[in-house]
CSV table of C-alpha atoms in Angstrom, one decimal:
chain,number,residue,atom,x,y,z
A,1,UNK,CA,-5.8,-33.4,29.9
A,2,UNK,CA,-3.9,-33.6,26.6
A,3,UNK,CA,-2.2,-36.9,25.6
A,4,UNK,CA,1.3,-36.3,24.4
A,5,UNK,CA,3.7,-38.7,22.8
A,6,UNK,CA,7.4,-38.0,22.7
A,7,UNK,CA,10.7,-39.8,22.1
A,8,UNK,CA,12.8,-41.0,25.0
A,9,UNK,CA,15.4,-38.3,25.6
A,10,UNK,CA,14.1,-36.3,22.7
A,11,UNK,CA,16.6,-33.5,23.4
A,12,UNK,CA,19.5,-35.9,23.0
A,13,UNK,CA,18.4,-36.7,19.5
A,14,UNK,CA,20.0,-35.1,16.5
A,15,UNK,CA,17.9,-32.6,14.6
A,16,UNK,CA,15.9,-34.2,11.9
A,17,UNK,CA,12.7,-33.8,9.9
A,18,UNK,CA,10.9,-36.1,12.4
A,19,UNK,CA,8.3,-34.8,14.7
A,20,UNK,CA,9.5,-35.1,18.2
A,21,UNK,CA,6.1,-34.7,19.9
A,22,UNK,CA,2.6,-35.7,19.0
A,23,UNK,CA,-0.3,-34.3,20.9
A,24,UNK,CA,-4.0,-35.3,20.8
A,25,UNK,CA,-6.4,-32.4,21.6
A,26,UNK,CA,-8.3,-31.8,18.3
A,27,UNK,CA,-11.4,-34.0,18.0
A,28,UNK,CA,-9.9,-35.7,14.9
A,29,UNK,CA,-6.7,-36.4,16.8
A,30,UNK,CA,-8.6,-37.9,19.7
A,31,UNK,CA,-10.5,-40.2,17.3
A,32,UNK,CA,-7.2,-41.2,15.8
A,33,UNK,CA,-5.7,-42.0,19.2
A,34,UNK,CA,-8.7,-44.3,20.0
A,35,UNK,CA,-8.2,-46.1,16.7
A,36,UNK,CA,-4.4,-46.5,17.2
A,37,UNK,CA,-4.9,-48.0,20.7
A,38,UNK,CA,-7.5,-50.4,19.4
A,39,UNK,CA,-5.1,-51.5,16.7
A,40,UNK,CA,-2.3,-51.8,19.2
A,41,UNK,CA,-4.1,-54.5,21.2
A,42,UNK,CA,-4.2,-56.7,18.1
A,43,UNK,CA,-1.1,-58.3,16.5
A,44,UNK,CA,-2.0,-57.0,13.0
A,45,UNK,CA,0.6,-55.5,10.6
A,46,UNK,CA,0.0,-51.8,10.5
A,47,UNK,CA,0.6,-49.2,7.7
A,48,UNK,CA,0.9,-45.6,8.9
A,49,UNK,CA,0.3,-43.1,6.1
A,50,UNK,CA,1.1,-39.4,6.5
A,51,UNK,CA,3.2,-36.5,5.4
A,52,UNK,CA,6.8,-35.9,6.6
A,53,UNK,CA,6.9,-34.4,10.1
A,54,UNK,CA,3.4,-35.6,11.2
A,55,UNK,CA,4.7,-38.1,13.8
A,56,UNK,CA,4.5,-41.5,12.1
A,57,UNK,CA,7.2,-43.0,14.2
A,58,UNK,CA,5.6,-41.7,17.4
A,59,UNK,CA,2.4,-43.5,16.4
A,60,UNK,CA,4.5,-46.7,15.8
A,61,UNK,CA,6.1,-46.4,19.2
A,62,UNK,CA,2.8,-46.0,20.9
A,63,UNK,CA,1.4,-49.0,19.1
A,64,UNK,CA,4.4,-51.0,20.5
A,65,UNK,CA,4.0,-49.6,24.0
A,66,UNK,CA,0.3,-50.4,24.1
A,67,UNK,CA,0.8,-53.9,22.8
A,68,UNK,CA,1.8,-56.9,25.0
A,69,UNK,CA,5.1,-57.3,23.2
A,70,UNK,CA,8.2,-57.5,25.6
A,71,UNK,CA,10.9,-57.4,22.9
A,72,UNK,CA,12.5,-54.2,21.6
A,73,UNK,CA,11.2,-51.5,19.3
A,74,UNK,CA,13.5,-50.9,16.4
A,75,UNK,CA,13.1,-48.2,13.7
A,76,UNK,CA,14.8,-48.5,10.3
A,77,UNK,CA,14.6,-45.8,7.6
A,78,UNK,CA,14.4,-47.7,4.3
A,79,UNK,CA,15.5,-44.6,2.4
A,80,UNK,CA,18.8,-44.3,4.3
A,81,UNK,CA,20.6,-47.2,2.5
A,82,UNK,CA,21.8,-48.0,-0.9
A,83,UNK,CA,20.0,-50.8,-2.6
A,84,UNK,CA,23.0,-53.1,-2.2
A,85,UNK,CA,23.2,-52.7,1.6
A,86,UNK,CA,19.6,-52.7,2.8
A,87,UNK,CA,19.1,-56.3,1.9
A,88,UNK,CA,21.8,-57.4,4.4
A,89,UNK,CA,20.7,-54.8,6.9
A,90,UNK,CA,17.1,-56.1,7.0
A,91,UNK,CA,17.7,-59.8,6.6
A,92,UNK,CA,21.2,-60.3,7.9
A,93,UNK,CA,24.1,-62.1,6.3
A,94,UNK,CA,26.6,-64.9,6.8
A,95,UNK,CA,30.4,-64.7,6.7
A,96,UNK,CA,31.6,-64.4,3.1
A,97,UNK,CA,28.1,-63.6,1.7
A,98,UNK,CA,29.6,-60.6,-0.1
A,99,UNK,CA,32.8,-58.6,-0.3
A,100,UNK,CA,33.5,-57.2,3.1
A,101,UNK,CA,31.3,-59.6,5.0
A,102,UNK,CA,34.0,-60.8,7.4
A,103,UNK,CA,31.6,-62.1,10.0
A,104,UNK,CA,28.0,-63.1,10.3
A,105,UNK,CA,25.5,-60.6,11.5
A,106,UNK,CA,21.8,-60.7,12.3
A,107,UNK,CA,19.5,-58.3,10.4
A,108,UNK,CA,17.0,-56.0,11.9
A,109,UNK,CA,14.2,-58.5,11.6
A,110,UNK,CA,16.1,-60.9,13.9
A,111,UNK,CA,17.1,-58.0,16.3
A,112,UNK,CA,13.4,-57.1,16.7
A,113,UNK,CA,12.3,-60.7,17.5
A,114,UNK,CA,9.7,-60.6,20.2
A,115,UNK,CA,9.1,-56.9,19.6
A,116,UNK,CA,8.2,-54.4,16.9
A,117,UNK,CA,10.1,-53.5,13.7
A,118,UNK,CA,9.2,-50.1,12.3
A,119,UNK,CA,10.1,-49.6,8.6
A,120,UNK,CA,9.9,-46.0,7.6
A,121,UNK,CA,9.7,-44.8,4.0
A,122,UNK,CA,8.5,-48.3,2.9
A,123,UNK,CA,7.7,-46.9,-0.5
A,124,UNK,CA,11.4,-46.5,-1.3
A,125,UNK,CA,12.1,-50.2,-1.3
A,126,UNK,CA,13.1,-51.7,-4.7
A,127,UNK,CA,10.8,-54.2,-6.3
A,128,UNK,CA,13.4,-57.0,-5.6
A,129,UNK,CA,13.3,-56.2,-1.8
A,130,UNK,CA,9.6,-55.9,-1.9
A,131,UNK,CA,9.4,-59.6,-3.0
A,132,UNK,CA,11.7,-60.6,-0.1
A,133,UNK,CA,9.7,-58.6,2.4
A,134,UNK,CA,6.5,-60.2,1.2
A,135,UNK,CA,8.0,-63.6,1.7
A,136,UNK,CA,9.0,-62.8,5.2
A,137,UNK,CA,5.5,-61.6,6.1
A,138,UNK,CA,3.9,-64.7,4.6
A,139,UNK,CA,6.2,-67.3,6.1
A,140,UNK,CA,7.2,-65.5,9.3
A,141,UNK,CA,10.8,-66.5,8.9
A,142,UNK,CA,13.9,-64.9,7.4
A,143,UNK,CA,16.9,-66.4,5.6
A,144,UNK,CA,20.2,-64.5,5.9
A,145,UNK,CA,22.2,-63.7,2.8
A,146,UNK,CA,24.6,-66.6,2.1
A,147,UNK,CA,22.5,-69.0,4.1
A,148,UNK,CA,19.8,-71.6,3.4
A,149,UNK,CA,18.6,-72.0,7.0
A,150,UNK,CA,15.4,-70.2,7.7
A,151,UNK,CA,15.1,-68.5,11.1
A,152,UNK,CA,11.6,-68.3,12.7
A,153,UNK,CA,10.4,-64.8,13.6
A,154,UNK,CA,8.0,-63.4,16.1
A,155,UNK,CA,8.0,-59.7,14.9
A,156,UNK,CA,5.2,-57.3,14.6
A,157,UNK,CA,5.7,-55.0,11.5
A,158,UNK,CA,4.7,-51.4,11.4
A,159,UNK,CA,5.4,-49.7,8.1
A,160,UNK,CA,5.1,-46.0,7.2
A,161,UNK,CA,5.2,-43.9,4.1
A,162,UNK,CA,4.5,-40.4,2.8
A,163,UNK,CA,4.1,-41.9,-0.7
A,164,UNK,CA,0.7,-42.5,-2.4
A,165,UNK,CA,1.1,-46.2,-2.7
A,166,UNK,CA,-2.0,-46.5,-4.9
A,167,UNK,CA,-0.3,-44.3,-7.5
A,168,UNK,CA,3.0,-46.2,-7.0
A,169,UNK,CA,1.1,-49.5,-7.7
A,170,UNK,CA,-0.5,-48.0,-10.8
A,171,UNK,CA,3.0,-46.9,-12.0
A,172,UNK,CA,4.3,-50.4,-11.2
A,173,UNK,CA,6.7,-49.2,-8.6
A,174,UNK,CA,5.1,-51.0,-5.7
A,175,UNK,CA,3.6,-54.5,-5.4
A,176,UNK,CA,-0.1,-54.6,-4.8
A,177,UNK,CA,0.2,-58.0,-2.9
A,178,UNK,CA,2.7,-56.4,-0.5
A,179,UNK,CA,0.4,-53.4,0.0
A,180,UNK,CA,-2.4,-55.6,1.0
A,181,UNK,CA,-0.1,-57.5,3.4
A,182,UNK,CA,1.1,-54.3,5.0
A,183,UNK,CA,-2.3,-52.6,5.3
A,184,UNK,CA,-4.1,-55.1,7.4
A,185,UNK,CA,-4.7,-52.1,9.7
A,186,UNK,CA,-4.2,-48.7,8.2
A,187,UNK,CA,-3.7,-45.5,10.2
A,188,UNK,CA,-4.1,-42.3,8.2
A,189,UNK,CA,-2.2,-39.5,10.1
A,190,UNK,CA,-3.6,-36.2,8.9
A,191,UNK,CA,-1.3,-33.2,8.4
A,192,UNK,CA,-1.2,-30.5,11.1
A,193,UNK,CA,-3.4,-28.0,9.2
A,194,UNK,CA,-6.3,-30.6,9.2
A,195,UNK,CA,-6.2,-30.8,13.0
A,196,UNK,CA,-6.1,-27.1,14.0
A,197,UNK,CA,-7.1,-27.9,17.6
A,198,UNK,CA,-3.6,-29.4,18.2
A,199,UNK,CA,-1.6,-26.4,17.0
A,200,UNK,CA,-1.8,-24.1,20.0
A,201,UNK,CA,-1.4,-27.0,22.6
A,202,UNK,CA,1.6,-28.2,20.7
A,203,UNK,CA,3.1,-24.7,20.5
A,204,UNK,CA,2.6,-24.4,24.3
A,205,UNK,CA,4.2,-27.8,24.8
A,206,UNK,CA,7.3,-26.7,22.8
A,207,UNK,CA,7.4,-23.4,24.7
A,208,UNK,CA,7.5,-25.4,28.0
A,209,UNK,CA,10.2,-27.7,26.7
A,210,UNK,CA,12.5,-25.2,25.1
A,211,UNK,CA,11.7,-22.5,27.7
A,212,UNK,CA,13.0,-24.8,30.5
A,213,UNK,CA,16.1,-25.7,28.5
A,214,UNK,CA,16.8,-22.0,27.9
A,215,UNK,CA,15.9,-21.1,31.5
A,216,UNK,CA,13.0,-18.9,30.5
A,217,UNK,CA,10.2,-18.9,33.0
A,218,UNK,CA,6.5,-18.3,32.2
A,219,UNK,CA,6.8,-17.3,28.6
A,220,UNK,CA,3.4,-16.4,27.2
A,221,UNK,CA,2.0,-16.8,23.7
A,222,UNK,CA,0.4,-13.5,22.7
A,223,UNK,CA,-3.1,-13.4,21.0
A,224,UNK,CA,-1.6,-12.1,17.8
A,225,UNK,CA,0.9,-14.9,17.7
A,226,UNK,CA,-1.8,-17.5,18.4
A,227,UNK,CA,-3.8,-16.1,15.5
A,228,UNK,CA,-0.8,-16.2,13.2
A,229,UNK,CA,-0.1,-19.8,14.2
A,230,UNK,CA,-3.7,-20.8,13.5
A,231,UNK,CA,-3.7,-19.0,10.1
A,232,UNK,CA,-0.6,-20.7,8.8
A,233,UNK,CA,-0.9,-24.0,6.8
A,234,UNK,CA,2.2,-25.8,8.2
A,235,UNK,CA,3.7,-27.5,5.1
A,236,UNK,CA,6.4,-28.8,7.4
A,237,UNK,CA,3.9,-30.1,10.0
A,238,UNK,CA,4.9,-30.6,13.6
A,239,UNK,CA,8.6,-30.4,13.0
A,240,UNK,CA,8.2,-26.9,11.4
A,241,UNK,CA,6.1,-25.8,14.3
A,242,UNK,CA,8.8,-26.9,16.8
A,243,UNK,CA,11.4,-24.9,14.9
A,244,UNK,CA,9.2,-21.8,14.7
A,245,UNK,CA,8.6,-21.9,18.5
A,246,UNK,CA,12.2,-22.5,19.3
A,247,UNK,CA,13.3,-19.5,17.2
A,248,UNK,CA,10.5,-17.3,18.7
A,249,UNK,CA,11.8,-18.1,22.2
A,250,UNK,CA,15.2,-16.9,21.2
A,251,UNK,CA,14.1,-13.5,19.9
A,252,UNK,CA,11.0,-12.8,22.1
A,253,UNK,CA,11.1,-10.0,24.6
A,254,UNK,CA,9.7,-9.5,28.1
A,255,UNK,CA,8.5,-13.1,28.4
A,256,UNK,CA,5.9,-12.8,25.6
A,257,UNK,CA,5.9,-14.2,22.0
A,258,UNK,CA,4.3,-11.9,19.6
A,259,UNK,CA,3.4,-12.4,15.9
A,260,UNK,CA,6.6,-10.6,14.8
A,261,UNK,CA,8.7,-13.2,16.6
A,262,UNK,CA,7.3,-16.0,14.4
A,263,UNK,CA,9.4,-16.8,11.4
A,264,UNK,CA,6.5,-18.2,9.3
A,265,UNK,CA,6.2,-15.5,6.6
A,266,UNK,CA,6.6,-16.0,2.9
A,267,UNK,CA,3.8,-18.5,2.3
A,268,UNK,CA,0.1,-18.1,1.5
A,269,UNK,CA,-2.1,-19.2,4.4
A,270,UNK,CA,-4.2,-22.2,3.4
A,271,UNK,CA,-2.2,-22.9,0.2
A,272,UNK,CA,-0.3,-26.2,0.8
A,273,UNK,CA,3.3,-25.9,-0.4
A,274,UNK,CA,2.9,-22.4,-1.8
A,275,UNK,CA,6.0,-20.4,-2.7
A,276,UNK,CA,6.9,-16.9,-1.5
A,277,UNK,CA,4.1,-14.3,-1.9
A,278,UNK,CA,4.7,-12.0,-4.8
A,279,UNK,CA,3.6,-8.4,-4.1
A,280,UNK,CA,1.7,-8.0,-7.3
A,281,UNK,CA,0.5,-11.6,-7.8
A,282,UNK,CA,-3.1,-12.7,-7.2
A,283,UNK,CA,-3.4,-15.4,-4.6
A,284,UNK,CA,-5.9,-17.4,-6.6
A,285,UNK,CA,-7.1,-17.4,-10.2
A,286,UNK,CA,-9.6,-19.4,-12.2
A,287,UNK,CA,-8.3,-22.8,-13.4
A,288,UNK,CA,-9.2,-21.9,-17.0
A,289,UNK,CA,-6.5,-19.2,-17.0
A,290,UNK,CA,-3.8,-21.9,-17.1
A,291,UNK,CA,-5.1,-23.1,-20.6
A,292,UNK,CA,-4.6,-19.6,-22.0
A,293,UNK,CA,-1.0,-19.2,-20.8
A,294,UNK,CA,1.5,-19.6,-23.6
A,295,UNK,CA,4.9,-21.1,-23.1
A,296,UNK,CA,6.4,-17.7,-23.4
A,297,UNK,CA,4.5,-16.1,-20.6
A,298,UNK,CA,3.6,-16.7,-16.9
A,299,UNK,CA,5.6,-18.6,-14.3
A,300,UNK,CA,7.5,-21.8,-15.0
A,301,UNK,CA,4.7,-23.9,-13.6
A,302,UNK,CA,2.2,-22.0,-15.7
A,303,UNK,CA,4.2,-22.8,-18.9
A,304,UNK,CA,4.5,-26.4,-17.8
A,305,UNK,CA,0.8,-26.6,-17.3
A,306,UNK,CA,0.2,-25.2,-20.8
A,307,UNK,CA,2.7,-27.6,-22.4
A,308,UNK,CA,1.3,-30.7,-20.6
A,309,UNK,CA,-2.2,-29.6,-21.6
A,310,UNK,CA,-1.1,-29.5,-25.3
A,311,UNK,CA,0.4,-33.0,-25.0
A,312,UNK,CA,-2.7,-34.4,-23.4
A,313,UNK,CA,-4.9,-32.9,-26.1
A,314,UNK,CA,-2.6,-34.1,-28.8
A,315,UNK,CA,-2.9,-37.7,-27.5
A,316,UNK,CA,0.8,-38.1,-26.9
A,317,UNK,CA,1.4,-41.9,-26.4
A,318,UNK,CA,2.8,-43.2,-23.0
A,319,UNK,CA,2.7,-39.6,-21.8
A,320,UNK,CA,3.3,-40.4,-18.1
A,321,UNK,CA,6.4,-42.5,-18.8
A,322,UNK,CA,7.8,-40.0,-21.3
A,323,UNK,CA,7.4,-37.0,-18.9
A,324,UNK,CA,8.9,-39.0,-16.0
A,325,UNK,CA,11.9,-40.0,-18.0
A,326,UNK,CA,12.5,-36.5,-19.4
A,327,UNK,CA,12.2,-35.1,-15.9
A,328,UNK,CA,14.8,-37.5,-14.5
A,329,UNK,CA,17.2,-37.0,-17.4
A,330,UNK,CA,16.9,-33.2,-17.3
A,331,UNK,CA,17.4,-33.0,-13.5
A,332,UNK,CA,20.4,-35.5,-13.6
A,333,UNK,CA,22.0,-33.5,-16.4
A,334,UNK,CA,21.4,-30.1,-14.7
A,335,UNK,CA,23.0,-31.4,-11.5
A,336,UNK,CA,26.0,-32.7,-13.4
A,337,UNK,CA,25.2,-36.3,-12.7
A,338,UNK,CA,25.4,-35.7,-8.9
A,339,UNK,CA,22.9,-38.1,-7.4
A,340,UNK,CA,22.6,-36.4,-4.0
A,341,UNK,CA,21.9,-33.0,-5.6
A,342,UNK,CA,19.5,-34.5,-8.2
A,343,UNK,CA,17.5,-36.3,-5.5
A,344,UNK,CA,17.3,-33.0,-3.5
A,345,UNK,CA,16.2,-31.0,-6.5
A,346,UNK,CA,13.4,-33.5,-7.3
A,347,UNK,CA,12.3,-33.9,-3.6
A,348,UNK,CA,12.8,-37.7,-3.6
A,349,UNK,CA,15.2,-40.0,-1.7
A,350,UNK,CA,18.5,-41.1,-3.3
A,351,UNK,CA,17.3,-44.7,-3.2
A,352,UNK,CA,14.2,-43.9,-5.3
A,353,UNK,CA,16.3,-41.8,-7.7
A,354,UNK,CA,18.8,-44.6,-8.2
A,355,UNK,CA,15.9,-46.9,-9.2
A,356,UNK,CA,14.8,-44.4,-11.9
A,357,UNK,CA,18.4,-43.9,-13.1
A,358,UNK,CA,18.9,-47.6,-13.5
A,359,UNK,CA,15.5,-48.0,-15.2
A,360,UNK,CA,16.4,-45.3,-17.8
A,361,UNK,CA,20.0,-46.6,-18.3
A,362,UNK,CA,21.7,-43.6,-16.8
A,363,UNK,CA,23.7,-45.6,-14.3
A,364,UNK,CA,24.7,-49.3,-14.1
A,365,UNK,CA,24.2,-51.7,-11.2
A,366,UNK,CA,26.5,-51.6,-8.1
A,367,UNK,CA,28.9,-54.4,-7.1
A,368,UNK,CA,27.1,-56.9,-4.9
A,369,UNK,CA,28.8,-55.7,-1.7
A,370,UNK,CA,28.5,-51.9,-2.3
A,371,UNK,CA,31.2,-49.4,-1.7
A,372,UNK,CA,30.4,-48.1,1.8
A,373,UNK,CA,29.4,-49.8,5.0
A,374,UNK,CA,26.6,-47.5,6.3
A,375,UNK,CA,25.2,-48.2,9.7
A,376,UNK,CA,21.4,-47.8,9.9
A,377,UNK,CA,19.5,-45.3,11.8
A,378,UNK,CA,17.8,-47.1,14.6
A,379,UNK,CA,16.5,-46.5,18.1
A,380,UNK,CA,15.5,-48.9,20.8
A,381,UNK,CA,12.7,-48.2,23.3
A,382,UNK,CA,10.4,-50.4,25.4
A,383,UNK,CA,8.3,-47.5,26.7
A,384,UNK,CA,7.2,-44.0,25.6
């Protein structure tokens, strides 16, 4: 019997990049489930590490459900706010604490008292907020903006990230002391391609869910389709699999999903994040070839590899910081100083982008109160 984790009323949720189901069938997944449930019985702070779409929030909800906590489960996406707003959203504020604060309001830490607070994309927090979060974890109390009165907390924190925090610490973008506070118990959630035993059971799970919604009875997964699903590397993880199955149910004929119904072409199986397959290109080539590529030949990434190799061999000082600043400046200019488009082009959140833009002097600081009042993404659930 497969163990399946889902959101309450998952069909009522807006489409997102989140995985809406997590299934444990593969031996690696079963071992992970055992670890998660052992961790849940403790009261330790948990850090869930995994790629986007692997089901990190579902793991956090299961930890809450398996614990003895009677309070709410609250999920907050740290990358969804501007830096000026997330402080008040997390820790609360008093009347008049900043422009627009017309009444006092509790933050998400207070709202989760007695329960579990899930902070997704923890790696997007600014250094200033990391200091405040560390203080809350150490002292188990929170002070609202505009107040000096500490409020005691009984909150279990579960944090999640798809960022390599060790690299972020080395680049001085994440505090090592906060990392050690968050990672009392660490759950590494492997990407879907590393747990192939879950792929077909998950596909059949989504066939059942969407088939019932579309009033399709007894839809079968053909052998050729099953082979295609297993051969694909799933860079979008569970969320991508859900979309593929949903589309296949729309276009399949005679109650059977075949390989031609699966919209998963255009990527090289087994090559994470590979681009469209070129008809005349070789799938793999020796690493040494990259050193022979000149800036005038090969793909853009080949030329970049060659240029970086030249800079490394030339002993360019502070190479990492130099390349990082050039990348941010070039992307920001190419996107005509549009922050949303720049963040999208670079594959990072707008919050992270703003930190870099400020660091390189490309934008100034916002007014204390911010320009927009953005309500946070959150969901409450006591059970799975």
